[in-house]
mmCIF file of C-alpha atoms and ligand atoms in Angstrom:
data_model
loop_
_atom_site.group_PDB
_atom_site.id
_atom_site.type_symbol
_atom_site.label_atom_id
_atom_site.label_comp_id
_atom_site.label_asym_id
_atom_site.label_seq_id
_atom_site.Cartn_x
_atom_site.Cartn_y
_atom_site.Cartn_z
ATOM 1 C CA UNK E 1 117.840 121.600 126.125
ATOM 2 C CA UNK E 2 119.923 118.140 125.734
ATOM 3 C CA UNK E 3 119.239 115.808 128.669
ATOM 4 C CA UNK E 4 122.632 113.943 129.238
ATOM 5 C CA UNK E 5 120.035 110.620 128.983
ATOM 6 C CA UNK E 6 116.230 110.885 128.192
ATOM 7 C CA UNK E 7 114.840 108.319 129.887
ATOM 8 C CA UNK E 8 111.192 109.158 129.382
ATOM 9 C CA UNK E 9 112.062 109.098 125.371
ATOM 10 C CA UNK E 10 113.964 106.021 125.524
ATOM 11 C CA UNK E 11 111.108 104.004 127.354
ATOM 12 C CA UNK E 12 108.584 105.605 124.390
ATOM 13 C CA UNK E 13 110.464 104.087 122.289
ATOM 14 C CA UNK E 14 109.110 100.362 123.123
ATOM 15 C CA UNK E 15 106.071 102.127 125.113
ATOM 16 C CA UNK E 16 102.993 100.039 123.868
ATOM 17 C CA UNK E 17 105.218 96.701 123.464
ATOM 18 C CA UNK E 18 106.250 97.286 127.550
ATOM 19 C CA UNK E 19 102.694 98.106 128.600
ATOM 20 C CA UNK E 20 101.482 95.272 126.944
ATOM 21 C CA UNK E 21 103.795 93.104 129.071
ATOM 22 C CA UNK E 22 103.758 94.924 132.321
ATOM 23 C CA UNK E 23 99.846 94.834 131.735
ATOM 24 C CA UNK E 24 100.366 90.906 131.094
ATOM 25 C CA UNK E 25 102.266 90.797 134.039
ATOM 26 C CA UNK E 26 100.268 92.441 136.336
ATOM 27 C CA UNK E 27 96.756 90.569 135.064
ATOM 28 C CA UNK E 28 99.122 87.034 135.473
ATOM 29 C CA UNK E 29 98.649 87.262 139.576
ATOM 30 C CA UNK E 30 102.424 85.920 140.036
ATOM 31 C CA UNK E 31 104.704 88.409 140.841
ATOM 32 C CA UNK E 32 108.400 86.387 141.602
ATOM 33 C CA UNK E 33 109.969 83.122 140.881
ATOM 34 C CA UNK E 34 107.828 82.585 137.671
ATOM 35 C CA UNK E 35 107.823 81.953 134.189
ATOM 36 C CA UNK E 36 108.948 85.416 133.118
ATOM 37 C CA UNK E 37 112.093 85.249 134.814
ATOM 38 C CA UNK E 38 112.640 82.348 132.966
ATOM 39 C CA UNK E 39 111.785 83.601 129.697
ATOM 40 C CA UNK E 40 114.224 86.374 129.955
ATOM 41 C CA UNK E 41 117.534 84.281 131.674
ATOM 42 C CA UNK E 42 117.277 81.955 128.634
ATOM 43 C CA UNK E 43 116.569 84.987 125.900
ATOM 44 C CA UNK E 44 119.836 86.210 127.887
ATOM 45 C CA UNK E 45 122.110 83.715 128.618
ATOM 46 C CA UNK E 46 121.568 83.049 124.921
ATOM 47 C CA UNK E 47 122.173 86.335 123.877
ATOM 48 C CA UNK E 48 125.243 86.880 126.152
ATOM 49 C CA UNK E 49 126.577 82.871 125.195
ATOM 50 C CA UNK E 50 126.456 81.437 128.495
ATOM 51 C CA UNK E 51 124.631 78.630 129.613
ATOM 52 C CA UNK E 52 123.271 79.939 132.672
ATOM 53 C CA UNK E 53 121.645 83.822 133.030
ATOM 54 C CA UNK E 54 120.392 84.218 136.854
ATOM 55 C CA UNK E 55 117.979 87.341 137.966
ATOM 56 C CA UNK E 56 118.952 88.798 140.969
ATOM 57 C CA UNK E 57 117.614 92.392 142.378
ATOM 58 C CA UNK E 58 120.694 95.043 140.832
ATOM 59 C CA UNK E 59 123.842 94.446 139.665
ATOM 60 C CA UNK E 60 125.504 95.187 143.040
ATOM 61 C CA UNK E 61 124.037 91.930 144.748
ATOM 62 C CA UNK E 62 124.454 90.192 141.203
ATOM 63 C CA UNK E 63 128.650 90.664 141.344
ATOM 64 C CA UNK E 64 128.725 90.042 145.796
ATOM 65 C CA UNK E 65 126.435 87.046 144.810
ATOM 66 C CA UNK E 66 128.928 85.356 142.372
ATOM 67 C CA UNK E 67 131.597 86.036 145.181
ATOM 68 C CA UNK E 68 129.415 84.887 147.839
ATOM 69 C CA UNK E 69 129.235 81.641 145.668
ATOM 70 C CA UNK E 70 132.783 81.008 145.555
ATOM 71 C CA UNK E 71 133.303 81.246 149.542
ATOM 72 C CA UNK E 72 129.773 78.945 149.909
ATOM 73 C CA UNK E 73 131.917 76.547 147.061
ATOM 74 C CA UNK E 74 135.115 76.913 148.388
ATOM 75 C CA UNK E 75 136.634 78.133 145.438
ATOM 76 C CA UNK E 76 137.636 81.346 147.554
ATOM 77 C CA UNK E 77 138.214 82.080 151.064
ATOM 78 C CA UNK E 78 137.779 84.663 154.062
ATOM 79 C CA UNK E 79 140.885 87.149 152.749
ATOM 80 C CA UNK E 80 141.547 86.228 149.333
ATOM 81 C CA UNK E 81 142.643 89.115 147.075
ATOM 82 C CA UNK E 82 140.339 90.305 144.518
ATOM 83 C CA UNK E 83 142.771 92.522 141.587
ATOM 84 C CA UNK E 84 140.190 94.740 140.731
ATOM 85 C CA UNK E 85 140.487 98.673 138.509
ATOM 86 C CA UNK E 86 140.944 101.495 140.326
ATOM 87 C CA UNK E 87 138.818 103.654 138.862
ATOM 88 C CA UNK E 88 135.364 101.765 139.082
ATOM 89 C CA UNK E 89 132.207 102.684 140.008
ATOM 90 C CA UNK E 90 132.085 101.760 143.840
ATOM 91 C CA UNK E 91 129.841 98.653 143.778
ATOM 92 C CA UNK E 92 132.752 96.578 141.521
ATOM 93 C CA UNK E 93 134.490 97.181 145.044
ATOM 94 C CA UNK E 94 132.003 96.993 147.534
ATOM 95 C CA UNK E 95 130.825 93.810 146.221
ATOM 96 C CA UNK E 96 134.388 92.556 147.427
ATOM 97 C CA UNK E 97 134.500 93.968 150.381
ATOM 98 C CA UNK E 98 130.957 93.116 151.454
ATOM 99 C CA UNK E 99 132.480 89.314 151.020
ATOM 100 C CA UNK E 100 135.074 89.770 153.406
ATOM 101 C CA UNK E 101 137.693 89.394 150.353
ATOM 102 C CA UNK E 102 140.619 92.243 149.936
ATOM 103 C CA UNK E 103 140.185 94.446 146.795
ATOM 104 C CA UNK E 104 143.752 95.354 145.290
ATOM 105 C CA UNK E 105 143.132 98.483 143.162
ATOM 106 C CA UNK E 106 145.291 98.448 139.957
ATOM 107 C CA UNK E 107 145.380 101.862 138.042
ATOM 108 C CA UNK E 108 144.015 101.692 134.593
ATOM 109 C CA UNK E 109 145.896 102.820 131.508
ATOM 110 C CA UNK E 110 145.161 106.483 130.388
ATOM 111 C CA UNK E 111 144.587 106.267 126.867
ATOM 112 C CA UNK E 112 142.059 102.964 127.329
ATOM 113 C CA UNK E 113 140.522 104.213 130.964
ATOM 114 C CA UNK E 114 140.429 100.473 131.570
ATOM 115 C CA UNK E 115 142.556 98.139 133.582
ATOM 116 C CA UNK E 116 146.082 98.350 133.067
ATOM 117 C CA UNK E 117 146.865 94.559 131.913
ATOM 118 C CA UNK E 118 150.893 95.286 132.155
ATOM 119 C CA UNK E 119 149.943 96.642 136.159
ATOM 120 C CA UNK E 120 148.899 93.126 136.849
ATOM 121 C CA UNK E 121 151.382 91.001 137.182
ATOM 122 C CA UNK E 122 153.158 92.856 139.761
ATOM 123 C CA UNK E 123 149.966 92.754 142.397
ATOM 124 C CA UNK E 124 149.210 89.336 142.419
ATOM 125 C CA UNK E 125 150.422 87.264 145.306
ATOM 126 C CA UNK E 126 149.753 83.987 146.889
ATOM 127 C CA UNK E 127 146.426 85.158 148.109
ATOM 128 C CA UNK E 128 145.043 86.407 144.767
ATOM 129 C CA UNK E 129 142.175 84.471 143.779
ATOM 130 C CA UNK E 130 140.108 86.110 141.612
ATOM 131 C CA UNK E 131 140.813 89.091 138.874
ATOM 132 C CA UNK E 132 137.600 91.475 137.902
ATOM 133 C CA UNK E 133 137.407 93.524 135.092
ATOM 134 C CA UNK E 134 134.991 96.345 134.365
ATOM 135 C CA UNK E 135 133.963 96.760 131.317
ATOM 136 C CA UNK E 136 133.914 100.710 132.005
ATOM 137 C CA UNK E 137 131.935 103.158 129.604
ATOM 138 C CA UNK E 138 130.989 100.399 127.612
ATOM 139 C CA UNK E 139 134.389 99.703 126.114
ATOM 140 C CA UNK E 140 135.965 95.903 126.463
ATOM 141 C CA UNK E 141 138.536 95.635 129.131
ATOM 142 C CA UNK E 142 139.626 91.978 127.856
ATOM 143 C CA UNK E 143 142.559 91.215 126.070
ATOM 144 C CA UNK E 144 144.709 88.502 125.569
ATOM 145 C CA UNK E 145 146.977 88.739 128.226
ATOM 146 C CA UNK E 146 144.048 89.508 130.221
ATOM 147 C CA UNK E 147 143.153 85.410 129.574
ATOM 148 C CA UNK E 148 146.663 84.455 129.644
ATOM 149 C CA UNK E 149 147.632 85.498 133.327
ATOM 150 C CA UNK E 150 143.839 83.682 134.832
ATOM 151 C CA UNK E 151 145.462 80.576 133.022
ATOM 152 C CA UNK E 152 149.113 81.271 134.648
ATOM 153 C CA UNK E 153 147.608 82.007 137.581
ATOM 154 C CA UNK E 154 144.710 80.278 138.154
ATOM 155 C CA UNK E 155 142.764 83.091 138.873
ATOM 156 C CA UNK E 156 138.753 83.608 138.494
ATOM 157 C CA UNK E 157 137.755 85.915 135.887
ATOM 158 C CA UNK E 158 134.739 87.997 137.200
ATOM 159 C CA UNK E 159 133.497 90.499 134.484
ATOM 160 C CA UNK E 160 131.441 93.869 135.909
ATOM 161 C CA UNK E 161 129.544 94.021 132.649
ATOM 162 C CA UNK E 162 127.007 96.838 134.278
ATOM 163 C CA UNK E 163 128.071 99.187 131.495
ATOM 164 C CA UNK E 164 128.755 96.873 128.597
ATOM 165 C CA UNK E 165 125.310 94.859 127.559
ATOM 166 C CA UNK E 166 125.917 93.738 123.791
ATOM 167 C CA UNK E 167 129.901 94.930 123.368
ATOM 168 C CA UNK E 168 132.178 91.822 121.938
ATOM 169 C CA UNK E 169 135.640 90.913 121.968
ATOM 170 C CA UNK E 170 136.692 88.733 119.172
ATOM 171 C CA UNK E 171 133.248 88.045 118.084
ATOM 172 C CA UNK E 172 131.939 86.925 121.846
ATOM 173 C CA UNK E 173 129.919 88.632 123.995
ATOM 174 C CA UNK E 174 131.372 90.666 127.357
ATOM 175 C CA UNK E 175 129.923 88.510 129.632
ATOM 176 C CA UNK E 176 131.006 85.428 128.782
ATOM 177 C CA UNK E 177 134.513 85.777 128.651
ATOM 178 C CA UNK E 178 135.324 84.749 132.237
ATOM 179 C CA UNK E 179 134.366 82.546 134.675
ATOM 180 C CA UNK E 180 130.874 84.616 135.486
ATOM 181 C CA UNK E 181 129.821 88.096 135.022
ATOM 182 C CA UNK E 182 128.128 90.648 136.938
ATOM 183 C CA UNK E 183 125.033 92.510 134.535
ATOM 184 C CA UNK E 184 123.064 95.605 136.175
ATOM 185 C CA UNK E 185 119.617 96.958 134.335
ATOM 186 C CA UNK E 186 119.391 99.841 136.384
ATOM 187 C CA UNK E 187 117.109 102.097 134.131
ATOM 188 C CA UNK E 188 120.106 103.964 132.705
ATOM 189 C CA UNK E 189 121.869 100.935 131.600
ATOM 190 C CA UNK E 190 121.882 99.732 127.904
ATOM 191 C CA UNK E 191 119.585 97.568 128.940
ATOM 192 C CA UNK E 192 117.923 99.323 131.325
ATOM 193 C CA UNK E 193 114.702 98.041 133.825
ATOM 194 C CA UNK E 194 112.034 100.444 134.599
ATOM 195 C CA UNK E 195 113.538 100.230 138.409
ATOM 196 C CA UNK E 196 116.343 98.025 140.022
ATOM 197 C CA UNK E 197 117.328 94.539 138.290
ATOM 198 C CA UNK E 198 120.391 92.789 137.588
ATOM 199 C CA UNK E 199 121.820 89.129 136.459
ATOM 200 C CA UNK E 200 124.677 86.683 136.555
ATOM 201 C CA UNK E 201 125.591 84.374 133.458
ATOM 202 C CA UNK E 202 128.461 81.496 133.790
ATOM 203 C CA UNK E 203 128.808 78.538 131.933
ATOM 204 C CA UNK E 204 129.728 76.784 135.414
ATOM 205 C CA UNK E 205 126.754 74.989 136.503
ATOM 206 C CA UNK E 206 127.558 74.697 140.447
ATOM 207 C CA UNK E 207 127.877 78.541 140.413
ATOM 208 C CA UNK E 208 124.733 79.131 138.622
ATOM 209 C CA UNK E 209 122.832 76.487 141.365
ATOM 210 C CA UNK E 210 124.825 78.770 144.203
ATOM 211 C CA UNK E 211 124.085 82.019 143.230
ATOM 212 C CA UNK E 212 120.311 81.521 142.358
ATOM 213 C CA UNK E 213 120.242 79.586 146.166
ATOM 214 C CA UNK E 214 122.025 82.524 147.693
ATOM 215 C CA UNK E 215 119.647 84.880 145.893
ATOM 216 C CA UNK E 216 116.982 83.620 147.142
ATOM 217 C CA UNK E 217 118.042 82.922 150.844
ATOM 218 C CA UNK E 218 120.178 80.322 150.698
ATOM 219 C CA UNK E 219 117.539 77.761 149.227
ATOM 220 C CA UNK E 220 117.281 75.888 146.677
ATOM 221 C CA UNK E 221 114.115 73.811 147.897
ATOM 222 C CA UNK E 222 111.199 75.671 149.806
ATOM 223 C CA UNK E 223 111.884 76.353 153.005
ATOM 224 C CA UNK E 224 115.411 74.728 153.340
ATOM 225 C CA UNK E 225 118.423 76.466 153.735
ATOM 226 C CA UNK E 226 121.717 75.511 151.845
ATOM 227 C CA UNK E 227 123.678 78.966 152.492
ATOM 228 C CA UNK E 228 123.121 82.052 154.825
ATOM 229 C CA UNK E 229 121.415 83.879 151.715
ATOM 230 C CA UNK E 230 119.960 87.121 150.737
ATOM 231 C CA UNK E 231 116.604 88.031 148.963
ATOM 232 C CA UNK E 232 117.731 89.035 145.707
ATOM 233 C CA UNK E 233 115.082 88.245 143.112
ATOM 234 C CA UNK E 234 114.555 89.324 139.722
ATOM 235 C CA UNK E 235 110.731 90.564 139.594
ATOM 236 C CA UNK E 236 108.284 89.205 136.960
ATOM 237 C CA UNK E 237 107.121 92.576 135.900
ATOM 238 C CA UNK E 238 111.112 93.578 135.915
ATOM 239 C CA UNK E 239 111.696 90.540 133.719
ATOM 240 C CA UNK E 240 108.842 90.970 131.332
ATOM 241 C CA UNK E 241 110.137 94.561 130.051
ATOM 242 C CA UNK E 242 113.544 93.292 130.065
ATOM 243 C CA UNK E 243 112.148 90.647 127.542
ATOM 244 C CA UNK E 244 110.616 93.509 125.137
ATOM 245 C CA UNK E 245 113.993 95.871 125.276
ATOM 246 C CA UNK E 246 116.501 93.070 124.896
ATOM 247 C CA UNK E 247 114.933 92.357 121.306
ATOM 248 C CA UNK E 248 116.058 96.027 120.724
ATOM 249 C CA UNK E 249 119.340 96.063 122.234
ATOM 250 C CA UNK E 250 121.624 95.963 119.150
ATOM 251 C CA UNK E 251 119.450 98.324 117.276
ATOM 252 C CA UNK E 252 119.647 100.640 120.639
ATOM 253 C CA UNK E 253 123.649 100.099 120.352
ATOM 254 C CA UNK E 254 123.878 100.933 116.748
ATOM 255 C CA UNK E 255 122.762 104.142 116.943
ATOM 256 C CA UNK E 256 124.815 105.092 120.266
ATOM 257 C CA UNK E 257 128.035 104.167 117.762
ATOM 258 C CA UNK E 258 126.635 106.360 115.109
ATOM 259 C CA UNK E 259 126.427 109.321 117.484
ATOM 260 C CA UNK E 260 129.716 108.578 118.551
ATOM 261 C CA UNK E 261 130.328 108.470 115.079
ATOM 262 C CA UNK E 262 129.404 112.168 114.414
ATOM 263 C CA UNK E 263 131.215 112.995 117.829
ATOM 264 C CA UNK E 264 134.320 111.736 116.934
ATOM 265 C CA UNK E 265 134.511 112.920 113.152
ATOM 266 C CA UNK E 266 133.139 116.046 114.159
ATOM 267 C CA UNK E 267 134.176 117.303 117.232
ATOM 268 C CA UNK E 268 137.726 119.530 116.544
ATOM 269 C CA UNK E 269 138.663 121.475 120.026
ATOM 270 C CA UNK E 270 142.375 121.024 121.087
ATOM 271 C CA UNK E 271 141.019 121.235 124.348
ATOM 272 C CA UNK E 272 139.045 118.210 124.346
ATOM 273 C CA UNK E 273 140.715 114.370 123.926
ATOM 274 C CA UNK E 274 139.038 110.972 124.238
ATOM 275 C CA UNK E 275 140.497 107.593 125.033
ATOM 276 C CA UNK E 276 141.758 105.109 122.010
ATOM 277 C CA UNK E 277 138.872 104.361 119.622
ATOM 278 C CA UNK E 278 137.797 101.167 119.665
ATOM 279 C CA UNK E 279 136.813 98.398 117.199
ATOM 280 C CA UNK E 280 133.144 98.677 116.843
ATOM 281 C CA UNK E 281 132.471 95.844 118.149
ATOM 282 C CA UNK E 282 134.411 96.593 121.409
ATOM 283 C CA UNK E 283 132.573 99.551 122.400
ATOM 284 C CA UNK E 284 128.762 99.987 123.085
ATOM 285 C CA UNK E 285 129.035 103.347 124.095
ATOM 286 C CA UNK E 286 127.202 103.344 127.383
ATOM 287 C CA UNK E 287 128.351 106.421 128.076
ATOM 288 C CA UNK E 288 131.175 108.362 126.109
ATOM 289 C CA UNK E 289 133.266 110.172 128.057
ATOM 290 C CA UNK E 290 136.063 113.416 127.071
ATOM 291 C CA UNK E 291 138.351 114.407 129.356
ATOM 292 C CA UNK E 292 139.586 117.913 129.765
ATOM 293 C CA UNK E 293 142.198 119.521 131.917
ATOM 294 C CA UNK E 294 139.304 122.361 132.452
ATOM 295 C CA UNK E 295 136.571 119.876 132.905
ATOM 296 C CA UNK E 296 134.418 121.954 135.190
ATOM 297 C CA UNK E 297 134.531 124.849 132.859
ATOM 298 C CA UNK E 298 133.461 122.820 129.953
ATOM 299 C CA UNK E 299 131.099 121.352 132.453
ATOM 300 C CA UNK E 300 130.017 124.926 133.113
ATOM 301 C CA UNK E 301 130.089 126.270 129.568
ATOM 302 C CA UNK E 302 128.058 123.540 128.246
ATOM 303 C CA UNK E 303 125.616 123.771 131.033
ATOM 304 C CA UNK E 304 125.000 127.480 129.947
ATOM 305 C CA UNK E 305 124.431 125.993 126.479
ATOM 306 C CA UNK E 306 121.528 124.289 127.633
ATOM 307 C CA UNK E 307 123.572 120.930 127.607
ATOM 308 C CA UNK E 308 123.417 118.184 130.261
ATOM 309 C CA UNK E 309 126.859 116.451 131.154
ATOM 310 C CA UNK E 310 127.754 114.320 133.930
ATOM 311 C CA UNK E 311 130.910 113.453 135.720
ATOM 312 C CA UNK E 312 131.746 109.781 135.822
ATOM 313 C CA UNK E 313 133.444 109.461 138.571
ATOM 314 C CA UNK E 314 133.737 112.813 140.777
ATOM 315 C CA UNK E 315 135.613 111.020 143.298
ATOM 316 C CA UNK E 316 137.644 107.496 142.567
ATOM 317 C CA UNK E 317 136.933 104.473 145.502
ATOM 318 C CA UNK E 318 140.117 105.340 147.447
ATOM 319 C CA UNK E 319 139.289 109.085 148.185
ATOM 320 C CA UNK E 320 135.617 107.775 149.671
ATOM 321 C CA UNK E 321 135.491 107.814 152.838
ATOM 322 C CA UNK E 322 134.321 104.482 152.654
ATOM 323 C CA UNK E 323 137.017 103.500 152.377
ATOM 324 C CA UNK E 324 139.226 105.542 154.460
ATOM 325 C CA UNK E 325 141.959 103.233 155.138
ATOM 326 C CA UNK E 326 143.142 104.266 151.027
ATOM 327 C CA UNK E 327 142.467 107.694 151.540
ATOM 328 C CA UNK E 328 146.357 108.403 151.544
ATOM 329 C CA UNK E 329 147.350 106.368 148.679
ATOM 330 C CA UNK E 330 148.109 108.321 145.481
ATOM 331 C CA UNK E 331 146.967 106.421 141.960
ATOM 332 C CA UNK E 332 147.793 109.454 139.791
ATOM 333 C CA UNK E 333 146.486 108.116 136.786
ATOM 334 C CA UNK E 334 143.210 107.153 138.819
ATOM 335 C CA UNK E 335 143.324 110.860 139.609
ATOM 336 C CA UNK E 336 143.567 112.486 136.738
ATOM 337 C CA UNK E 337 141.202 110.225 134.711
ATOM 338 C CA UNK E 338 138.918 111.138 137.651
ATOM 339 C CA UNK E 339 139.720 115.073 137.180
ATOM 340 C CA UNK E 340 139.574 115.119 133.830
ATOM 341 C CA UNK E 341 136.374 113.377 132.900
ATOM 342 C CA UNK E 342 133.120 114.224 131.913
ATOM 343 C CA UNK E 343 130.708 112.359 129.951
ATOM 344 C CA UNK E 344 128.352 113.450 126.655
ATOM 345 C CA UNK E 345 125.285 113.069 126.107
ATOM 346 C CA UNK E 346 124.180 109.571 124.639
ATOM 347 C CA UNK E 347 121.682 107.549 123.846
ATOM 348 C CA UNK E 348 119.287 105.566 121.806
ATOM 349 C CA UNK E 349 116.546 108.260 121.622
ATOM 350 C CA UNK E 350 118.758 111.057 120.937
ATOM 351 C CA UNK E 351 117.996 113.336 117.840
ATOM 352 C CA UNK E 352 121.330 114.220 115.049
ATOM 353 C CA UNK E 353 119.751 118.097 116.235
ATOM 354 C CA UNK E 354 120.547 116.914 119.522
ATOM 355 C CA UNK E 355 124.088 115.548 118.757
ATOM 356 C CA UNK E 356 124.808 119.088 116.102
ATOM 357 C CA UNK E 357 123.876 120.686 119.151
ATOM 358 C CA UNK E 358 126.379 119.155 121.902
ATOM 359 C CA UNK E 359 129.213 118.962 118.935
ATOM 360 C CA UNK E 360 128.356 123.123 117.814
ATOM 361 C CA UNK E 361 129.069 123.668 121.541
ATOM 362 C CA UNK E 362 131.953 121.677 122.218
ATOM 363 C CA UNK E 363 133.623 123.360 119.297
ATOM 364 C CA UNK E 364 132.838 127.060 120.207
ATOM 365 C CA UNK E 365 134.443 126.108 123.958
ATOM 366 C CA UNK E 366 137.519 128.096 124.828
ATOM 367 C CA UNK E 367 137.827 130.480 121.285
HETATM 368 C C1 PLP T 401 125.643 100.239 137.652
HETATM 369 C C2 PLP T 401 127.067 99.961 137.757
HETATM 370 C C3 PLP T 401 126.920 98.688 139.007
HETATM 371 C C4 PLP T 401 126.092 98.504 139.558
HETATM 372 O O1 PLP T 401 124.356 98.248 139.150
HETATM 373 P P1 PLP T 401 122.877 98.219 140.298
HETATM 374 O O2 PLP T 401 122.387 97.191 139.464
HETATM 375 O O3 PLP T 401 123.332 99.988 140.178
HETATM 376 O O4 PLP T 401 123.444 97.647 141.473
HETATM 377 C C5 PLP T 401 127.822 97.944 139.400
HETATM 378 N N1 PLP T 401 129.334 98.425 138.629
HETATM 379 C C6 PLP T 401 129.152 99.513 137.270
HETATM 380 C C7 PLP T 401 130.786 99.432 136.286
HETATM 381 C C8 PLP T 401 128.130 100.010 137.250
HETATM 382 O O5 PLP T 401 128.136 100.693 136.334
#
């Protein structure tokens, strides 16, 4: 049986060190707003290449805190529009609507699976204040063109870096390319905690201070509340785990790339396609998406051959009941991707034998 992602095996790669870090946090008697969070924040900011990293409870909150902070600081107003890819995970869009902002869905490029830079400009209105790019599947969504558009129209560039820890564009890490970025450390992400966790990175001092306050009830001094905030803090135990795992992130991303190279070079089946291959630095292979017209049959076939796969994602945001008003809209590229996408197993603990099992089954599909 090849699991989609064997989290037990992923944790086992650094089990002793993680257990020691957790034990030390447990024994410290200090569980929130302590030195382990501070240490991890400094290490993560230095890794990403930003002035600040602020721990949050999860990735959705990280993104939502960025937009709430933009509102509190007067950088945005309720009703402002935020351009966002139509084919993202629901959290990207929830972070916008939870703040009374208006998401404007833009189609992706079919060969890249990321927002189509050539379709952005026609969606910009006099209410557009921000562009959110999502480095989906671990693929860099940034480009020169996106930077130019943000400068030309004075848009706050927010990166959803939940799936792309360690990814780079021209040597700079994703998460440092815009005004601010939200990161998720959900256990299955490339940098995963043993529970929920997240962070905001930014070079902007005022934004960092506002996010830190908002995530702590809106308070920057005990029992003094500047904003109607929320409780969204990173805890000491998760910070201790993340501090261990961060040290191995680059090596684990390299292992993901090695697996991807095996897939690229050995899968030979006209029924199976994949998006354009990016330069190594621009892909940390959070997922390995393939596209197949007979996607559901392919998934079934792999299941019968002992291989677990997942679909990212079966229903696009504009067809979800939570966004009922958009249900009648037609976004054909997004819908096609959602109908054809299948994510193959990939992860730092996967063995070469597992990879070969997957390749062998894919090469037998439909023959
Ligand atoms: C996982 C994820 C999030 C949300 O992160 P949580 O920590 O689960 O809240 C946001 N955006 C994308 C693209 C994600 O994959």
